[in-house]
mmCIF file of C-alpha atoms in Angstrom:
data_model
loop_
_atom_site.group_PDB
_atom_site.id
_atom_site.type_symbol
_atom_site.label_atom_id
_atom_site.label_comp_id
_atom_site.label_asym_id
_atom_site.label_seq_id
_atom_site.Cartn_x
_atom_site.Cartn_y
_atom_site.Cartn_z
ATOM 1 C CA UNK N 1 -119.213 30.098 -4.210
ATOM 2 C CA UNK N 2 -119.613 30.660 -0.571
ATOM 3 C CA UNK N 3 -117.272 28.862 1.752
ATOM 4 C CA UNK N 4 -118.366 25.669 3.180
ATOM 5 C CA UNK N 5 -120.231 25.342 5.875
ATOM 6 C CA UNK N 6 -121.192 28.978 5.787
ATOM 7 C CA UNK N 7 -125.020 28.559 5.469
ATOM 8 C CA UNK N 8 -125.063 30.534 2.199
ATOM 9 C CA UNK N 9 -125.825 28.087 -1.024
ATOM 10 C CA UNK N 10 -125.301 29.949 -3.893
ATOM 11 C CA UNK N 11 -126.108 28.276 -7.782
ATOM 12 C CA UNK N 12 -123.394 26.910 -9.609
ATOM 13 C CA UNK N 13 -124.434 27.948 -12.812
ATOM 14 C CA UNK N 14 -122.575 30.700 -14.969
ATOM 15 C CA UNK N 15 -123.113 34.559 -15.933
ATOM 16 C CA UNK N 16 -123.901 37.448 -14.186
ATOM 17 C CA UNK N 17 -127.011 36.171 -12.395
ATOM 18 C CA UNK N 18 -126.007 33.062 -11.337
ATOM 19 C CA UNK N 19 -125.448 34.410 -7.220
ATOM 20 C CA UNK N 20 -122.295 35.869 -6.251
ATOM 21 C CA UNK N 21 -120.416 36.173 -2.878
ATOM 22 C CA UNK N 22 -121.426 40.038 -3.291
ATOM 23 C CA UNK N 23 -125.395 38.556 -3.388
ATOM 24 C CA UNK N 24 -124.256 36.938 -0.233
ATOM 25 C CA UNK N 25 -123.398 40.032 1.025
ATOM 26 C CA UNK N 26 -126.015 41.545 0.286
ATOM 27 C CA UNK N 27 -128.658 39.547 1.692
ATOM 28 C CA UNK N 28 -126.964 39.072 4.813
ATOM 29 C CA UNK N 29 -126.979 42.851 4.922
ATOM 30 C CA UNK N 30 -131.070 42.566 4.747
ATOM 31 C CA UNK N 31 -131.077 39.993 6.955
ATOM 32 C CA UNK N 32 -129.218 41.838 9.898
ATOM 33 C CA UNK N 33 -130.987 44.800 9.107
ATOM 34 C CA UNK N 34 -134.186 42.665 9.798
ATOM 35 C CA UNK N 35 -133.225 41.723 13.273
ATOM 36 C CA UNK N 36 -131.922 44.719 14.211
ATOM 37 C CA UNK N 37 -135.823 46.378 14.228
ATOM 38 C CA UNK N 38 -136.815 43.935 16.531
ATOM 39 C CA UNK N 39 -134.709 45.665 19.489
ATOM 40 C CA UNK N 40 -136.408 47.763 22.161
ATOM 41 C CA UNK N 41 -134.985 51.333 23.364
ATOM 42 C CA UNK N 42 -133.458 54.328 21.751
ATOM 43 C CA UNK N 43 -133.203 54.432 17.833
ATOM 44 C CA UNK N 44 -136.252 52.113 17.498
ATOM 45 C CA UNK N 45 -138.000 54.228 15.160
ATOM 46 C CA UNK N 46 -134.997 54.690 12.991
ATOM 47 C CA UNK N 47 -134.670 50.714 13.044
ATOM 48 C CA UNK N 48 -138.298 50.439 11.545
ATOM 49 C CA UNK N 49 -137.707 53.118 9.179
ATOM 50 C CA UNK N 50 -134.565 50.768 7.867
ATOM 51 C CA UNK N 51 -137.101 47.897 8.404
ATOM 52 C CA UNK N 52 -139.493 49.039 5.967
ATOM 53 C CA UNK N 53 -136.659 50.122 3.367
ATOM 54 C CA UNK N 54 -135.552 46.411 2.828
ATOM 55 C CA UNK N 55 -139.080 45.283 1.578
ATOM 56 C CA UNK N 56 -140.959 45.383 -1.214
ATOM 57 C CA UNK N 57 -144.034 47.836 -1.431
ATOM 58 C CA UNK N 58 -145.845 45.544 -1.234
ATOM 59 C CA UNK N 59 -144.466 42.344 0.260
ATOM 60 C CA UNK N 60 -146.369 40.186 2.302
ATOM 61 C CA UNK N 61 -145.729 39.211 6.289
ATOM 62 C CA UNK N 62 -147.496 36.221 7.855
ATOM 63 C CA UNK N 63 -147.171 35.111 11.692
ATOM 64 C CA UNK N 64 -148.782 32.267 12.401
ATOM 65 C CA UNK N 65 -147.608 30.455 15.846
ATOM 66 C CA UNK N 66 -150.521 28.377 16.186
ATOM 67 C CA UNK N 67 -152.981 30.659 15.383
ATOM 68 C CA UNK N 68 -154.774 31.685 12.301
ATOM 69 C CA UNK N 69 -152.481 32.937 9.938
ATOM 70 C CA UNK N 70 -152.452 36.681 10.614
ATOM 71 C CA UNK N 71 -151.205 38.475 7.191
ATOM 72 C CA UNK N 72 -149.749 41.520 6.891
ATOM 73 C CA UNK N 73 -148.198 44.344 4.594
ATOM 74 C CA UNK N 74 -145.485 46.581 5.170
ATOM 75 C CA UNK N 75 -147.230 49.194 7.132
ATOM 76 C CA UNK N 76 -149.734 47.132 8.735
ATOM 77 C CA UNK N 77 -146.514 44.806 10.244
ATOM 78 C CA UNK N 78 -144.552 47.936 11.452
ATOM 79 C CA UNK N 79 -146.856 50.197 12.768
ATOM 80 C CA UNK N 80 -147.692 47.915 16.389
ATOM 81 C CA UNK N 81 -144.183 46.556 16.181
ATOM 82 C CA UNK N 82 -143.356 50.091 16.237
ATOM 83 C CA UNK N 83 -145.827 50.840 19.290
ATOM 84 C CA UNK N 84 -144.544 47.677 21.306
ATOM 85 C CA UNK N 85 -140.902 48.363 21.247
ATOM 86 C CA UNK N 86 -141.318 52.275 22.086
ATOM 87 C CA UNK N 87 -144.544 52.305 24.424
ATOM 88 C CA UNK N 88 -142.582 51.219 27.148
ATOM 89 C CA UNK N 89 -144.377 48.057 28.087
ATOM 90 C CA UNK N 90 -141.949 45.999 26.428
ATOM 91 C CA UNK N 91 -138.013 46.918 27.573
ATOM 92 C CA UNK N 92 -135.060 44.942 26.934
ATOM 93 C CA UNK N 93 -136.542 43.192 23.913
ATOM 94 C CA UNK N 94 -134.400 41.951 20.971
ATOM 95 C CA UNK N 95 -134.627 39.487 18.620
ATOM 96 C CA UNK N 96 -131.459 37.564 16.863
ATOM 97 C CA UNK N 97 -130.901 35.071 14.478
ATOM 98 C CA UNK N 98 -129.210 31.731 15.863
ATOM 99 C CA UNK N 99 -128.327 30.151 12.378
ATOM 100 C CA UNK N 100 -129.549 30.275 8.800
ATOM 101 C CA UNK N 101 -129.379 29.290 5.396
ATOM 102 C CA UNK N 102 -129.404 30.824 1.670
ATOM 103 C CA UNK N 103 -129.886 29.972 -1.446
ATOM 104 C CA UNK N 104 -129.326 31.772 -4.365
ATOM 105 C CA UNK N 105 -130.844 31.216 -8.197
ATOM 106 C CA UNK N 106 -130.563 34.111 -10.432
ATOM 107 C CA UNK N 107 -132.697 36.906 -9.256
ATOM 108 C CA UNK N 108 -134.500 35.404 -6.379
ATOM 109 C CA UNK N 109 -133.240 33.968 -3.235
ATOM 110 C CA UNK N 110 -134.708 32.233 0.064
ATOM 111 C CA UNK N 111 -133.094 32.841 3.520
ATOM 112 C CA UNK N 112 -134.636 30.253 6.108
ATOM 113 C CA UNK N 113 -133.246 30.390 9.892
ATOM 114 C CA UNK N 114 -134.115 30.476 13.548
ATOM 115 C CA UNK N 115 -134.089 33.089 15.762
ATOM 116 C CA UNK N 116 -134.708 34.162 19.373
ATOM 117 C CA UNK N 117 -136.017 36.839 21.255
ATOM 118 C CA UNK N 118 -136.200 37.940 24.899
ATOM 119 C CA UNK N 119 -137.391 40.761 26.571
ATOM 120 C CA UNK N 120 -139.600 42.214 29.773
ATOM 121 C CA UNK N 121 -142.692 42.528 29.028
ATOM 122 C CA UNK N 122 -144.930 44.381 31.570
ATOM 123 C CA UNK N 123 -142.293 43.470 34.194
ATOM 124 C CA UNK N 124 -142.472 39.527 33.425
ATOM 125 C CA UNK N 125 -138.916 38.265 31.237
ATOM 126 C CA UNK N 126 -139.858 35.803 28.962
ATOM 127 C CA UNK N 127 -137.648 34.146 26.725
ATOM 128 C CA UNK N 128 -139.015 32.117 22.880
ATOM 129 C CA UNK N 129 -137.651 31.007 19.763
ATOM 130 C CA UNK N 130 -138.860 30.022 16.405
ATOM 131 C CA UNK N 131 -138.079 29.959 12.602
ATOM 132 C CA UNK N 132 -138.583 32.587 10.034
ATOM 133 C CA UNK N 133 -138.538 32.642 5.980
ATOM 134 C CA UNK N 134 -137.628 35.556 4.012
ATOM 135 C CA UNK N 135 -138.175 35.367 0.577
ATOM 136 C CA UNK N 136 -136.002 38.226 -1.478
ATOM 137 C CA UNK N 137 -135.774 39.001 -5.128
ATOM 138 C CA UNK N 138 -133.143 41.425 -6.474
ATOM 139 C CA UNK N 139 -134.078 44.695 -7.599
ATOM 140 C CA UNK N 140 -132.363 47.650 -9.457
ATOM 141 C CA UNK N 141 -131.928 49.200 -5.456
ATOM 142 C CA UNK N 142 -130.569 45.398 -4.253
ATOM 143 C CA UNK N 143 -132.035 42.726 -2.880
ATOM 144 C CA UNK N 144 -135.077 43.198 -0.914
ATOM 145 C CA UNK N 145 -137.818 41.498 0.701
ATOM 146 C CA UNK N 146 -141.019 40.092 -1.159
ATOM 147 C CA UNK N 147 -142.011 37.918 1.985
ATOM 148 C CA UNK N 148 -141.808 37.183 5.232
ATOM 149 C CA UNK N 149 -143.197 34.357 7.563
ATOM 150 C CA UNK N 150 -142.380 33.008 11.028
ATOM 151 C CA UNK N 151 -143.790 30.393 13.613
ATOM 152 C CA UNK N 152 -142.655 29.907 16.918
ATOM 153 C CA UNK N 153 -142.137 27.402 19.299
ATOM 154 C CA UNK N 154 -145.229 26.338 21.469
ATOM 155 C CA UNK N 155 -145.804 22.657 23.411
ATOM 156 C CA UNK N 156 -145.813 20.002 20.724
ATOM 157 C CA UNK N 157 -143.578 22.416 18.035
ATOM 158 C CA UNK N 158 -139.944 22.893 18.989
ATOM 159 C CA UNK N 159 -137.119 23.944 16.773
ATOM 160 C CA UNK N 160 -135.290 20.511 15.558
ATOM 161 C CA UNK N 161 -132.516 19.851 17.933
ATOM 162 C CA UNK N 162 -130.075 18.694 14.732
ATOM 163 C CA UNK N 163 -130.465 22.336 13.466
ATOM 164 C CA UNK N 164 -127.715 24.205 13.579
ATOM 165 C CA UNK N 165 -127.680 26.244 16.850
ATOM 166 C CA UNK N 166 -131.044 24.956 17.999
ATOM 167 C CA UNK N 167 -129.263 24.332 21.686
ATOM 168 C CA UNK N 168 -127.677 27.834 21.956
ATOM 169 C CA UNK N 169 -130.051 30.004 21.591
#
């Protein structure tokens, strides 16, 4: 079991496939390697290229911040994400989890958290936060991604102040 107050929830049930602190592991492995693409300067590309080696083929993205849902798959997601954070427009842009949470059941697993980001974009800083979902299913290479969705904060929609971290990011 993961220790208490660690955000990880793993199933209490028994055998092999019941989530293990290794599972743990290794979806907090995913996770960070998830952030870390979002981060502007050198080794970008090489961040994506890790990006796009913790999905699935053919997982599924979906941003919707107040907006139509906008869906995505792999390549479709990385490829402007790719041009933002090495075109130069956008410089001193990263993106990091504050706090999340994840459950484990077998061979599937959700991971549910906020996050922030800050950058300069076209010479204005600008600061946001939001939530994100990742939804991950093990896989004879580990586990990896099968979806992805986020929202971020706009007026009317803030992250809950009694989440964990919502006041430091």
């Amino acid at each position: 079991m993961a220790p208490r107050g660690s955000g990880v929830r793993v199933s209490t049930g028994t055998g092999a496939l019941a989530g293990t602190e290794a599972d743990r592991a290794a979806i907090a492995d995913v996770v960070r390697t998830f952030f870390a693409a979002f981060t502007s300067g050198p080794d970008s590309a090489a961040r994506l290229d890790a990006l796009r080696g913790v999905f699935l083929p053919d997982a599924v993205i979906v941003r919707t911040c107040g907006l139509v849902p906008a869906v995505y798959d792999v390549d479709s997601f990385i490829a402007p994400r790719q041009a933002l954070l090495t075109g130069g427009t956008l410089v001193d842009f990263r993106e990091w989890e504050v706090h999340g949470r994840t459950e484990v059941f077998g061979d599937i697993a959700q991971h549910f958290c906020s996050y922030a980001k800050a950058g300069v974009q076209d010479g204005t800083p600008f600061t946001a936060r939001g939530m994100k979902t990742l939804q991950l299913v093990r896989t004879t290479d580990g586990w990896r991604v099968s979806a992805a969705a986020w929202d971020d904060e706009r007026d009317g929609l803030e992250v809950d102040p009694g989440w964990p971290g919502a006041g430091s990011a």
